[in-house]
mmCIF file of C-alpha atoms and ligand atoms in Angstrom:
data_model
loop_
_atom_site.group_PDB
_atom_site.id
_atom_site.type_symbol
_atom_site.label_atom_id
_atom_site.label_comp_id
_atom_site.label_asym_id
_atom_site.label_seq_id
_atom_site.Cartn_x
_atom_site.Cartn_y
_atom_site.Cartn_z
ATOM 1 C CA MET A 1 6.318 -27.891 -14.226
ATOM 2 C CA ASN A 2 6.339 -26.684 -17.816
ATOM 3 C CA PRO A 3 4.478 -23.490 -18.859
ATOM 4 C CA THR A 4 1.404 -25.479 -19.983
ATOM 5 C CA GLU A 5 1.207 -27.356 -16.675
ATOM 6 C CA PHE A 6 1.744 -24.044 -14.857
ATOM 7 C CA SER A 7 -1.299 -22.495 -16.564
ATOM 8 C CA SER A 8 -3.482 -25.510 -15.912
ATOM 9 C CA GLU A 9 -2.467 -25.760 -12.234
ATOM 10 C CA LEU A 10 -3.342 -22.069 -11.812
ATOM 11 C CA GLN A 11 -6.631 -22.622 -13.594
ATOM 12 C CA LYS A 12 -7.496 -25.279 -10.978
ATOM 13 C CA GLN A 13 -7.107 -22.498 -8.411
ATOM 14 C CA GLY A 14 -9.375 -20.154 -10.377
ATOM 15 C CA ILE A 15 -6.571 -18.081 -11.943
ATOM 16 C CA ILE A 16 -6.934 -18.028 -15.713
ATOM 17 C CA LEU A 17 -3.990 -16.592 -17.620
ATOM 18 C CA SER A 18 -4.460 -14.704 -20.879
ATOM 19 C CA ASP A 19 -1.999 -15.184 -23.774
ATOM 20 C CA GLN A 20 -0.428 -11.862 -22.794
ATOM 21 C CA GLN A 21 0.125 -12.997 -19.200
ATOM 22 C CA LYS A 22 1.615 -16.306 -20.416
ATOM 23 C CA LYS A 23 3.972 -14.283 -22.604
ATOM 24 C CA GLN A 24 4.951 -12.104 -19.629
ATOM 25 C CA PHE A 25 5.950 -15.212 -17.640
ATOM 26 C CA SER A 26 8.001 -16.419 -20.602
ATOM 27 C CA ILE A 27 9.795 -13.040 -20.856
ATOM 28 C CA TYR A 28 10.327 -13.084 -17.069
ATOM 29 C CA PHE A 29 11.988 -16.517 -17.316
ATOM 30 C CA GLN A 30 14.215 -15.498 -20.247
ATOM 31 C CA THR A 31 15.254 -12.194 -18.636
ATOM 32 C CA LEU A 32 15.997 -13.905 -15.305
ATOM 33 C CA ILE A 33 18.243 -16.514 -16.950
ATOM 34 C CA GLU A 34 20.006 -13.929 -19.127
ATOM 35 C CA TRP A 35 20.789 -11.611 -16.177
ATOM 36 C CA ASN A 36 21.638 -14.532 -13.904
ATOM 37 C CA GLU A 37 24.759 -15.052 -16.036
ATOM 38 C CA LYS A 38 25.979 -11.584 -15.000
ATOM 39 C CA MET A 39 24.792 -11.515 -11.373
ATOM 40 C CA ASN A 40 23.518 -13.885 -8.717
ATOM 41 C CA LEU A 41 19.720 -13.822 -8.926
ATOM 42 C CA THR A 42 18.662 -17.455 -8.592
ATOM 43 C CA ALA A 43 20.127 -20.908 -8.022
ATOM 44 C CA LEU A 44 17.298 -22.367 -10.133
ATOM 45 C CA THR A 45 17.848 -22.107 -13.877
ATOM 46 C CA GLU A 46 15.825 -24.991 -15.385
ATOM 47 C CA GLU A 47 12.555 -23.747 -16.866
ATOM 48 C CA GLY A 48 10.481 -26.337 -14.942
ATOM 49 C CA ASP A 49 12.078 -25.339 -11.631
ATOM 50 C CA VAL A 50 11.610 -21.608 -12.181
ATOM 51 C CA TYR A 51 7.944 -22.067 -13.142
ATOM 52 C CA LEU A 52 7.236 -24.293 -10.120
ATOM 53 C CA LYS A 53 9.505 -23.049 -7.344
ATOM 54 C CA HIS A 54 9.513 -19.343 -8.171
ATOM 55 C CA PHE A 55 6.420 -18.473 -10.248
ATOM 56 C CA TYR A 56 3.840 -20.957 -8.934
ATOM 57 C CA ASP A 57 5.194 -20.779 -5.392
ATOM 58 C CA SER A 58 4.942 -16.947 -5.402
ATOM 59 C CA ILE A 59 1.364 -17.041 -6.693
ATOM 60 C CA SER A 60 0.341 -19.582 -4.029
ATOM 61 C CA ALA A 61 -0.294 -16.636 -1.645
ATOM 62 C CA ALA A 62 -3.357 -15.907 -3.794
ATOM 63 C CA PHE A 63 -4.848 -19.319 -2.981
ATOM 64 C CA TYR A 64 -5.317 -18.117 0.604
ATOM 65 C CA TYR A 65 -5.647 -14.325 0.364
ATOM 66 C CA ASP A 66 -7.815 -12.112 -1.841
ATOM 67 C CA PHE A 67 -5.666 -10.309 -4.422
ATOM 68 C CA THR A 68 -8.617 -9.345 -6.615
ATOM 69 C CA LYS A 69 -9.039 -6.034 -4.755
ATOM 70 C CA LYS A 70 -6.992 -2.935 -5.587
ATOM 71 C CA ILE A 71 -4.558 -3.075 -2.682
ATOM 72 C CA ASN A 72 -1.096 -1.613 -2.206
ATOM 73 C CA ILE A 73 1.565 -4.137 -1.349
ATOM 74 C CA CYS A 74 5.121 -3.910 -0.088
ATOM 75 C CA ASP A 75 7.410 -6.864 -0.879
ATOM 76 C CA VAL A 76 10.334 -6.838 1.550
ATOM 77 C CA GLY A 77 13.550 -8.396 0.197
ATOM 78 C CA ALA A 78 12.035 -9.424 -3.144
ATOM 79 C CA GLY A 79 15.415 -10.266 -4.698
ATOM 80 C CA ALA A 80 14.612 -11.179 -8.310
ATOM 81 C CA GLY A 81 10.951 -10.173 -7.772
ATOM 82 C CA PHE A 82 9.454 -12.976 -5.671
ATOM 83 C CA PRO A 83 6.668 -13.175 -4.684
ATOM 84 C CA SER A 84 5.279 -9.818 -5.867
ATOM 85 C CA ILE A 85 6.110 -9.759 -9.593
ATOM 86 C CA PRO A 86 4.380 -13.080 -10.435
ATOM 87 C CA LEU A 87 1.398 -11.837 -8.384
ATOM 88 C CA LYS A 88 1.443 -8.531 -10.294
ATOM 89 C CA ILE A 89 1.379 -10.394 -13.633
ATOM 90 C CA CYS A 90 -1.670 -12.397 -12.483
ATOM 91 C CA PHE A 91 -3.404 -9.392 -10.859
ATOM 92 C CA PRO A 92 -2.334 -6.320 -12.897
ATOM 93 C CA HIS A 93 -4.360 -3.861 -10.769
ATOM 94 C CA LEU A 94 -2.081 -4.385 -7.728
ATOM 95 C CA GLU A 95 0.143 -1.490 -6.633
ATOM 96 C CA ILE A 96 3.550 -2.942 -5.790
ATOM 97 C CA THR A 97 6.480 -1.468 -3.858
ATOM 98 C CA ILE A 98 9.675 -3.487 -3.512
ATOM 99 C CA VAL A 99 12.494 -2.722 -1.086
ATOM 100 C CA ASP A 100 15.734 -4.690 -1.320
ATOM 101 C CA SER A 101 19.160 -4.013 0.143
ATOM 102 C CA LEU A 102 21.019 -5.239 -2.965
ATOM 103 C CA LYS A 103 21.350 -2.495 -5.573
ATOM 104 C CA LYS A 104 22.106 -4.861 -8.454
ATOM 105 C CA ARG A 105 18.820 -6.670 -7.896
ATOM 106 C CA ILE A 106 16.926 -3.365 -7.993
ATOM 107 C CA GLY A 107 18.695 -2.704 -11.332
ATOM 108 C CA PHE A 108 17.440 -6.048 -12.620
ATOM 109 C CA LEU A 109 13.887 -5.303 -11.439
ATOM 110 C CA ASN A 110 13.808 -1.921 -13.179
ATOM 111 C CA HIS A 111 14.866 -3.594 -16.425
ATOM 112 C CA LEU A 112 12.363 -6.444 -15.927
ATOM 113 C CA ALA A 113 9.468 -4.031 -15.288
ATOM 114 C CA GLU A 114 10.226 -2.321 -18.623
ATOM 115 C CA GLU A 115 10.417 -5.639 -20.470
ATOM 116 C CA LEU A 116 7.093 -6.737 -18.958
ATOM 117 C CA GLU A 117 5.547 -3.271 -19.472
ATOM 118 C CA LEU A 118 4.393 -3.182 -15.846
ATOM 119 C CA GLU A 119 2.727 -0.110 -14.388
ATOM 120 C CA GLY A 120 2.232 0.596 -10.699
ATOM 121 C CA VAL A 121 5.533 -0.942 -9.570
ATOM 122 C CA HIS A 122 8.068 1.003 -7.487
ATOM 123 C CA PHE A 123 11.543 -0.168 -6.551
ATOM 124 C CA TYR A 124 13.725 1.075 -3.709
ATOM 125 C CA HIS A 125 17.256 0.181 -2.839
ATOM 126 C CA GLY A 126 17.526 0.142 0.958
ATOM 127 C CA ARG A 127 17.130 -1.698 4.212
ATOM 128 C CA ALA A 128 13.653 -2.584 5.440
ATOM 129 C CA GLU A 129 14.709 -1.275 8.880
ATOM 130 C CA ASP A 130 15.167 2.235 7.392
ATOM 131 C CA PHE A 131 12.101 1.943 5.185
ATOM 132 C CA GLY A 132 9.992 1.170 8.258
ATOM 133 C CA LYS A 133 11.152 4.412 9.909
ATOM 134 C CA ASN A 134 10.408 6.539 6.851
ATOM 135 C CA LYS A 135 7.078 8.420 7.209
ATOM 136 C CA GLN A 136 6.356 7.935 3.510
ATOM 137 C CA PHE A 137 6.156 4.160 3.984
ATOM 138 C CA ARG A 138 5.573 3.388 7.668
ATOM 139 C CA GLY A 139 2.029 2.130 8.291
ATOM 140 C CA LYS A 140 1.081 2.754 4.657
ATOM 141 C CA PHE A 141 0.578 -0.702 3.080
ATOM 142 C CA ASP A 142 -2.566 -2.837 2.964
ATOM 143 C CA LEU A 143 -0.371 -5.910 2.717
ATOM 144 C CA VAL A 144 3.305 -6.623 3.354
ATOM 145 C CA LEU A 145 4.751 -9.783 1.824
ATOM 146 C CA ALA A 146 8.063 -11.564 2.262
ATOM 147 C CA ARG A 147 9.479 -14.869 1.045
ATOM 148 C CA ALA A 148 12.824 -16.337 2.141
ATOM 149 C CA VAL A 149 14.247 -13.213 3.782
ATOM 150 C CA ALA A 150 14.690 -13.926 7.503
ATOM 151 C CA ARG A 151 13.259 -16.078 10.278
ATOM 152 C CA MET A 152 9.796 -15.152 11.465
ATOM 153 C CA SER A 153 10.763 -13.168 14.597
ATOM 154 C CA VAL A 154 13.219 -11.024 12.593
ATOM 155 C CA LEU A 155 10.936 -10.754 9.586
ATOM 156 C CA SER A 156 8.076 -9.493 11.757
ATOM 157 C CA GLU A 157 10.195 -6.517 12.814
ATOM 158 C CA LEU A 158 11.038 -5.737 9.162
ATOM 159 C CA CYS A 159 7.476 -6.092 7.891
ATOM 160 C CA LEU A 160 4.877 -5.217 10.548
ATOM 161 C CA PRO A 161 5.902 -1.524 10.909
ATOM 162 C CA LEU A 162 5.077 -1.047 7.208
ATOM 163 C CA CYS A 163 1.529 -2.438 7.520
ATOM 164 C CA LYS A 164 -1.504 -0.212 7.894
ATOM 165 C CA LYS A 165 -3.603 -0.799 10.990
ATOM 166 C CA GLU A 166 -6.119 -3.465 9.938
ATOM 167 C CA GLY A 167 -3.790 -4.453 7.102
ATOM 168 C CA HIS A 168 -1.945 -7.763 6.870
ATOM 169 C CA PHE A 169 1.499 -9.294 6.738
ATOM 170 C CA ILE A 170 2.035 -12.587 4.907
ATOM 171 C CA ALA A 171 5.187 -14.638 5.418
ATOM 172 C CA MET A 172 5.822 -17.362 2.832
ATOM 173 C CA LYS A 173 7.790 -20.146 4.469
ATOM 174 C CA GLY A 174 8.925 -23.715 3.939
ATOM 175 C CA ALA A 175 8.370 -26.718 6.182
ATOM 176 C CA GLN A 176 9.883 -24.943 9.194
ATOM 177 C CA GLY A 177 7.202 -22.214 9.189
ATOM 178 C CA GLU A 178 5.237 -23.366 12.236
ATOM 179 C CA GLU A 179 8.353 -23.837 14.348
ATOM 180 C CA GLU A 180 9.519 -20.315 13.426
ATOM 181 C CA LEU A 181 6.081 -19.007 14.277
ATOM 182 C CA ASN A 182 6.315 -20.466 17.788
ATOM 183 C CA ASN A 183 9.508 -18.495 18.355
ATOM 184 C CA ALA A 184 7.961 -15.329 16.923
ATOM 185 C CA LYS A 185 4.871 -15.013 19.114
ATOM 186 C CA LYS A 186 6.439 -12.382 21.369
ATOM 187 C CA ALA A 187 7.717 -10.369 18.376
ATOM 188 C CA ILE A 188 4.360 -10.414 16.594
ATOM 189 C CA LYS A 189 2.500 -9.200 19.695
ATOM 190 C CA THR A 190 5.116 -6.563 20.557
ATOM 191 C CA LEU A 191 4.964 -5.158 17.011
ATOM 192 C CA GLY A 192 1.156 -4.831 16.985
ATOM 193 C CA GLY A 193 0.287 -8.039 15.117
ATOM 194 C CA ARG A 194 -1.970 -11.008 15.802
ATOM 195 C CA LEU A 195 -1.832 -14.415 14.140
ATOM 196 C CA SER A 196 -4.767 -14.794 11.770
ATOM 197 C CA ASP A 197 -4.147 -18.095 9.933
ATOM 198 C CA THR A 198 -1.498 -20.632 9.026
ATOM 199 C CA TYR A 199 -1.885 -22.642 5.815
ATOM 200 C CA LEU A 200 0.135 -25.772 5.079
ATOM 201 C CA PHE A 201 0.337 -27.276 1.608
ATOM 202 C CA ASN A 202 2.620 -29.130 -0.793
ATOM 203 C CA LEU A 203 3.753 -27.863 -4.160
ATOM 204 C CA PRO A 204 2.298 -29.884 -7.035
ATOM 205 C CA LYS A 205 4.590 -32.443 -8.740
ATOM 206 C CA GLU A 206 6.925 -32.689 -5.778
ATOM 207 C CA ASP A 207 6.283 -33.001 -2.116
ATOM 208 C CA SER A 208 8.089 -29.996 -0.715
ATOM 209 C CA GLU A 209 6.080 -28.407 2.058
ATOM 210 C CA ARG A 210 5.066 -24.784 2.256
ATOM 211 C CA THR A 211 3.638 -22.687 5.071
ATOM 212 C CA ILE A 212 1.802 -19.426 4.550
ATOM 213 C CA ILE A 213 1.415 -17.362 7.692
ATOM 214 C CA VAL A 214 -1.098 -14.517 7.745
ATOM 215 C CA ILE A 215 -0.761 -11.889 10.483
ATOM 216 C CA ASP A 216 -3.335 -9.146 11.146
ATOM 217 C CA LYS A 217 -2.033 -5.713 12.056
ATOM 218 C CA GLU A 218 -4.114 -4.958 15.125
ATOM 219 C CA LYS A 219 -2.308 -2.004 16.691
ATOM 220 C CA ASP A 220 0.264 0.578 15.620
ATOM 221 C CA THR A 221 3.846 -0.623 15.966
ATOM 222 C CA PRO A 222 5.631 1.094 18.905
ATOM 223 C CA LYS A 223 7.918 3.891 17.698
ATOM 224 C CA LYS A 224 11.146 2.175 18.722
ATOM 225 C CA TYR A 225 10.662 -0.499 16.017
ATOM 226 C CA PRO A 226 12.177 -1.316 13.637
ATOM 227 C CA ARG A 227 15.513 -0.924 15.387
ATOM 228 C CA LYS A 228 18.728 -0.019 13.519
ATOM 229 C CA PRO A 229 19.750 -2.077 10.457
ATOM 230 C CA GLY A 230 21.145 -5.408 11.616
ATOM 231 C CA THR A 231 19.773 -5.211 15.191
ATOM 232 C CA PRO A 232 16.595 -7.259 14.507
ATOM 233 C CA ASN A 233 18.821 -10.061 13.231
ATOM 234 C CA ARG A 234 21.392 -9.831 16.039
ATOM 235 C CA GLN A 235 18.893 -9.404 18.878
ATOM 236 C CA PRO A 236 15.541 -10.786 17.707
ATOM 237 C CA ILE A 237 12.507 -10.136 19.913
ATOM 238 C CA GLU A 238 12.170 -13.712 21.206
HETATM 239 N N1 SAM B 301 12.163 -12.935 -1.750
HETATM 240 C C1 SAM B 301 13.057 -13.427 -2.788
HETATM 241 C C2 SAM B 301 12.757 -14.869 -3.095
HETATM 242 O O1 SAM B 301 11.874 -15.424 -2.451
HETATM 243 O O2 SAM B 301 13.394 -15.437 -4.003
HETATM 244 C C3 SAM B 301 14.525 -13.203 -2.441
HETATM 245 C C4 SAM B 301 15.042 -13.996 -1.289
HETATM 246 S S1 SAM B 301 16.761 -13.661 -0.973
HETATM 247 C C5 SAM B 301 17.211 -15.116 -0.133
HETATM 248 C C6 SAM B 301 16.670 -12.432 0.300
HETATM 249 C C7 SAM B 301 16.601 -11.023 -0.230
HETATM 250 O O3 SAM B 301 16.303 -10.160 0.850
HETATM 251 C C8 SAM B 301 17.913 -10.550 -0.838
HETATM 252 O O4 SAM B 301 17.671 -10.013 -2.120
HETATM 253 C C9 SAM B 301 18.430 -9.508 0.148
HETATM 254 O O5 SAM B 301 19.123 -8.466 -0.501
HETATM 255 C C10 SAM B 301 17.120 -9.013 0.784
HETATM 256 N N2 SAM B 301 17.248 -8.529 2.179
HETATM 257 C C11 SAM B 301 17.728 -9.200 3.249
HETATM 258 N N3 SAM B 301 17.652 -8.439 4.370
HETATM 259 C C12 SAM B 301 17.085 -7.256 3.988
HETATM 260 C C13 SAM B 301 16.756 -6.050 4.688
HETATM 261 N N4 SAM B 301 16.982 -5.920 5.987
HETATM 262 N N5 SAM B 301 16.191 -5.057 3.983
HETATM 263 C C14 SAM B 301 15.968 -5.178 2.648
HETATM 264 N N6 SAM B 301 16.274 -6.283 1.943
HETATM 265 C C15 SAM B 301 16.823 -7.317 2.595
#
């Protein structure tokens, strides 16, 4: 998907990019490729792949959820900024907080945010398990997002504690999303969530399947969660 196709595919979904936003995506691509030579940020380096499988894929959350409101979002394990930075470029009013356990990637994101002249973005180096215990962040976000971080049962423990009551958690998954969801039912309920919707679709131009899972935060998460760093992964609530 080249940049022109990217813009027209987004337009079909009602997202119209200005010249400035198109330029921001171009700077994002160039900065990603430049820094990827010094550190491991992405396995995808072809322009068409980055535009389709990182940029478009990240923005696909907005085909199913309303990002036009001024909401505050936490992106858990954003790595090189996915999905929240492409969403921020499309919807500049969003307030974005990223937590990632790899310091080098936070360094990249700070540089990227300057290059893109983004405001209302905050980056933290740390573990989501610790973040979810911190009073400054626990239960504070309208929406928590995560793409390609952990399987659904584990991810729920990293993300749901950060959601406000009546807020949402969106997991962006591949073809295995529904199967993961089946194994995460106990975790979601235990952590105060309730399944709202599951959306299945294919990326344009190629047939790889995607699953977007939307969870409502119904109740406060019990105090004991999230457990210590590493425990959700070793002993998932299943
Ligand atoms: N979300 C990005 C994407 O879709 O391209 C990055 C995915 S990468 C496979 C997973 C990222 O999650 C890494 O950058 C890793 O450092 C981060 N991560 C994994 N476990 C984490 C945790 N418990 N707390 C914070 N970050 C975590």
